[in-house]
Amino acid sequence: MKRKKVVMDAEGIERSLTRIAHEILERNRGTDNLIIIGVRKGGVSLAERLREKMSAIEGAEVMLGMLDITLYRDDVLSTERRPEIEKTYIPFPLDHKRVVLVDDVLFTGRTIRAAMDALMDFGRPAVIQLAVLIDRGHRELPIRADFIGETLPSSLWENISVNLTDTRSADEVVIEEG
Amino acid sequence: MGTQAGTSPARLKVENTMGLSRKDMLGIRDLSREEIDLILDTAESFKEISNRTIKKVPTLRGKTVITLFFEASTRTRASFEIAAKRLSADTINISASTSSVVKGETLIDTARTLEAMNPDIIVIRHSAAGSAHILAGLLKQSIINAGDGAHEHPTQALLDMLTIREKKGSIEGLKIAIVGDIAHSRVARSNIYGLIKMGAAVVICGPAMMIPRGIERMGVTVCHTMKDALRDADVVMMLRMQFERQEKNLFPSLREYAQNFSLNRDSIKSAKDDVIVMHPGPINRGVEITSEIADGPSSVILEQVTNGVAVRMALLYLLSGGAK
């Protein structure tokens, strides 16, 4: 795969996340009953960063969970090898909670469909919202995001990857030709 | 934050390139160390499902799992059934009494009949060693061996290894003592294969009549006293005295057996302070283990049962779907 171009750098990602954090707090009127849940694998570190920002802004703890949606995928049995299952960590009931799902790239919408089905097995949330860093279009299901870092129209044969690093200085979003 | 599955480079490589590419689960002997790690890692992720409000995922919707038991079983059969149901598979349980079965021929007839009903996975327990292998060669369905005579009981060994790994962090380098009727025990055989592969030092112990000749070739050390076997042990695995498998009494009396080979407050003293005590169940209280130890702080016997469901879920998942 050949690298094509960087569409978002570390500062851009940081600014987007700061704005999304404020938007989530505004829409939900603070952190009461708010739970941030990262979708494995790409959404987990974004969810952690959003949680960190929201806690700093509000001076209150925000609950954080992570969700592996593999077992809810509509294609889980269609490949030759079973996909790897990672741990789901939602150690609190979701009844009456305001859940913000976080993923890196919103594409066909199938992952989010699976994630919503999974969340319903943990209780009955008051509301589920969706935050993504990149919305690349090509939806195959009637799903949209509530909070979007950047909308990037892409062609189907392109690959968009969000590369986050521990130090954060080399974070980037790149579009690669497939 | 929850513990994340460790990602050593070796394991990542396996997950990306190998997976579990086999149709059947017949024994631990055929498994590689990487496959065992993959099964245990998957099982670890599955454990959480059993703690949810809704203890069910839709993964195996529309799949049919048949449990075919020619021998008595409570926990293994229930464990497989619960595992299948938590993955949304349909389950059908068939019991066949061994007394009415002519070995081989009837098993094959039964298998052919079941195959015609088009299940996806067949779990079999049978008193004849190799029975699961026969079905695996005959049928296109995935076969899981739930115990074949005194040969293998792979899911028991996997749940034991998961329990040890959880409690001790790793199996590598541990000293593990297996005590009891080794000769008649498929649990011991499967565990010996698995634990040695995973890098443990395995010591076996029991009355001389219950130690198969030449077992050292499997890589174990043989001890004839509890004191020697348990010295500095990290794990003690007690076996159930299997009265039903013994053709004649192999020892003069239960009392004498218990005196020499029971795990009790005295014999456990040679083991390490943080030893864990395991037993595949059902327990003969007062024979191979005292109630004090079985119900005591070192015992992980009930955690083994919990882990059994997770390991069986992992196997049903890993053996399902895809191109066979």
XYZ file of C-alpha atoms in Angstrom, chain B residues 170-300:
131
model
C 1.782 -17.575 33.066
C 2.177 -21.356 32.939
C 5.824 -21.245 31.929
C 8.193 -22.245 34.713
C 5.549 -23.376 37.200
C 5.796 -26.604 39.150
C 2.544 -28.478 38.812
C 1.703 -31.698 40.649
C -1.007 -34.021 39.337
C -2.079 -36.573 41.933
C -4.289 -39.637 41.725
C -5.239 -42.354 39.283
C -3.111 -41.180 36.375
C -3.590 -44.404 34.393
C -7.337 -44.033 34.046
C -7.405 -40.262 33.718
C -8.007 -38.513 30.406
C -7.890 -35.266 32.376
C -4.326 -36.044 33.447
C -3.261 -37.048 29.948
C -4.630 -33.898 28.285
C -3.199 -31.701 31.014
C 0.229 -33.313 30.766
C 0.332 -32.665 27.007
C -0.792 -29.076 27.483
C 1.201 -28.074 30.538
C 4.464 -29.474 29.171
C 3.895 -27.618 25.877
C 3.318 -24.421 27.841
C 6.615 -24.826 29.683
C 5.574 -26.121 33.115
C 7.436 -28.771 35.106
C 4.877 -31.526 35.712
C 5.162 -34.027 38.536
C 2.754 -36.922 38.757
C 2.001 -38.907 41.857
C -0.168 -41.855 42.819
C -0.071 -45.499 43.849
C 2.328 -47.484 41.649
C -0.547 -49.426 40.094
C -2.050 -46.154 38.846
C 1.059 -44.805 37.148
C 1.353 -46.036 33.553
C 4.739 -47.560 32.789
C 6.903 -45.323 30.617
C 4.924 -42.172 31.361
C 8.230 -40.316 31.855
C 8.420 -40.249 28.066
C 5.662 -37.633 28.140
C 8.116 -35.339 29.923
C 6.864 -35.716 33.487
C 8.623 -36.646 36.699
C 7.113 -39.470 38.761
C 6.966 -39.273 42.561
C 5.504 -41.911 44.820
C 4.874 -39.802 47.901
C 2.761 -36.675 48.267
C 5.580 -35.003 50.132
C 7.977 -35.340 47.190
C 5.371 -34.495 44.576
C 4.091 -31.369 46.291
C 7.444 -29.927 47.325
C 7.430 -26.257 46.236
C 4.467 -26.853 43.937
C 2.692 -23.791 42.505
C -0.337 -25.819 41.477
C -1.785 -29.082 42.789
C -4.256 -30.849 40.584
C -6.135 -33.619 42.350
C -7.838 -36.263 40.226
C -11.131 -37.883 40.981
C -10.860 -41.513 42.032
C -12.677 -43.086 39.103
C -14.266 -46.154 40.578
C -16.268 -46.774 37.396
C -13.182 -47.093 35.204
C -11.290 -49.533 37.351
C -11.848 -53.146 36.499
C -10.770 -54.285 39.906
C -9.675 -52.540 43.023
C -6.202 -51.238 42.443
C -5.544 -50.541 46.094
C -6.418 -52.378 49.297
C -8.782 -49.809 50.752
C -10.030 -46.278 50.291
C -8.794 -45.507 53.751
C -5.283 -46.517 52.852
C -5.470 -44.514 49.638
C -6.673 -41.468 51.511
C -3.907 -41.825 54.078
C -1.240 -41.751 51.419
C -2.618 -39.621 48.606
C -5.251 -37.304 49.996
C -4.762 -33.566 49.851
C -5.294 -32.377 53.404
C -3.977 -29.762 55.815
C -0.801 -31.767 56.382
C 0.074 -32.874 52.858
C -0.493 -29.391 51.423
C 2.247 -27.997 53.669
C 5.050 -29.045 51.315
C 3.615 -26.914 48.533
C 4.307 -23.200 48.161
C 2.301 -20.856 50.405
C 0.419 -19.436 47.419
C -0.336 -22.847 45.892
C -3.643 -23.185 44.066
C -5.668 -26.366 44.405
C -7.580 -27.723 41.443
C -9.943 -30.628 40.873
C -11.916 -31.471 37.715
C -14.897 -32.604 39.760
C -17.002 -34.225 40.891
C -15.137 -34.456 44.192
C -15.031 -37.539 46.356
C -14.859 -35.610 49.614
C -12.620 -37.305 52.135
C -11.024 -39.559 49.526
C -8.670 -37.578 47.280
C -9.255 -34.235 49.003
C -10.632 -33.121 52.353
C -13.519 -30.691 52.529
C -11.305 -28.298 54.424
C -8.984 -27.960 51.432
C -11.641 -28.228 48.710
C -13.598 -25.369 50.277
C -10.540 -23.493 51.547
C -8.809 -20.326 50.353
C -6.362 -22.123 48.034
C -9.114 -23.870 46.123
C -9.990 -22.606 42.632
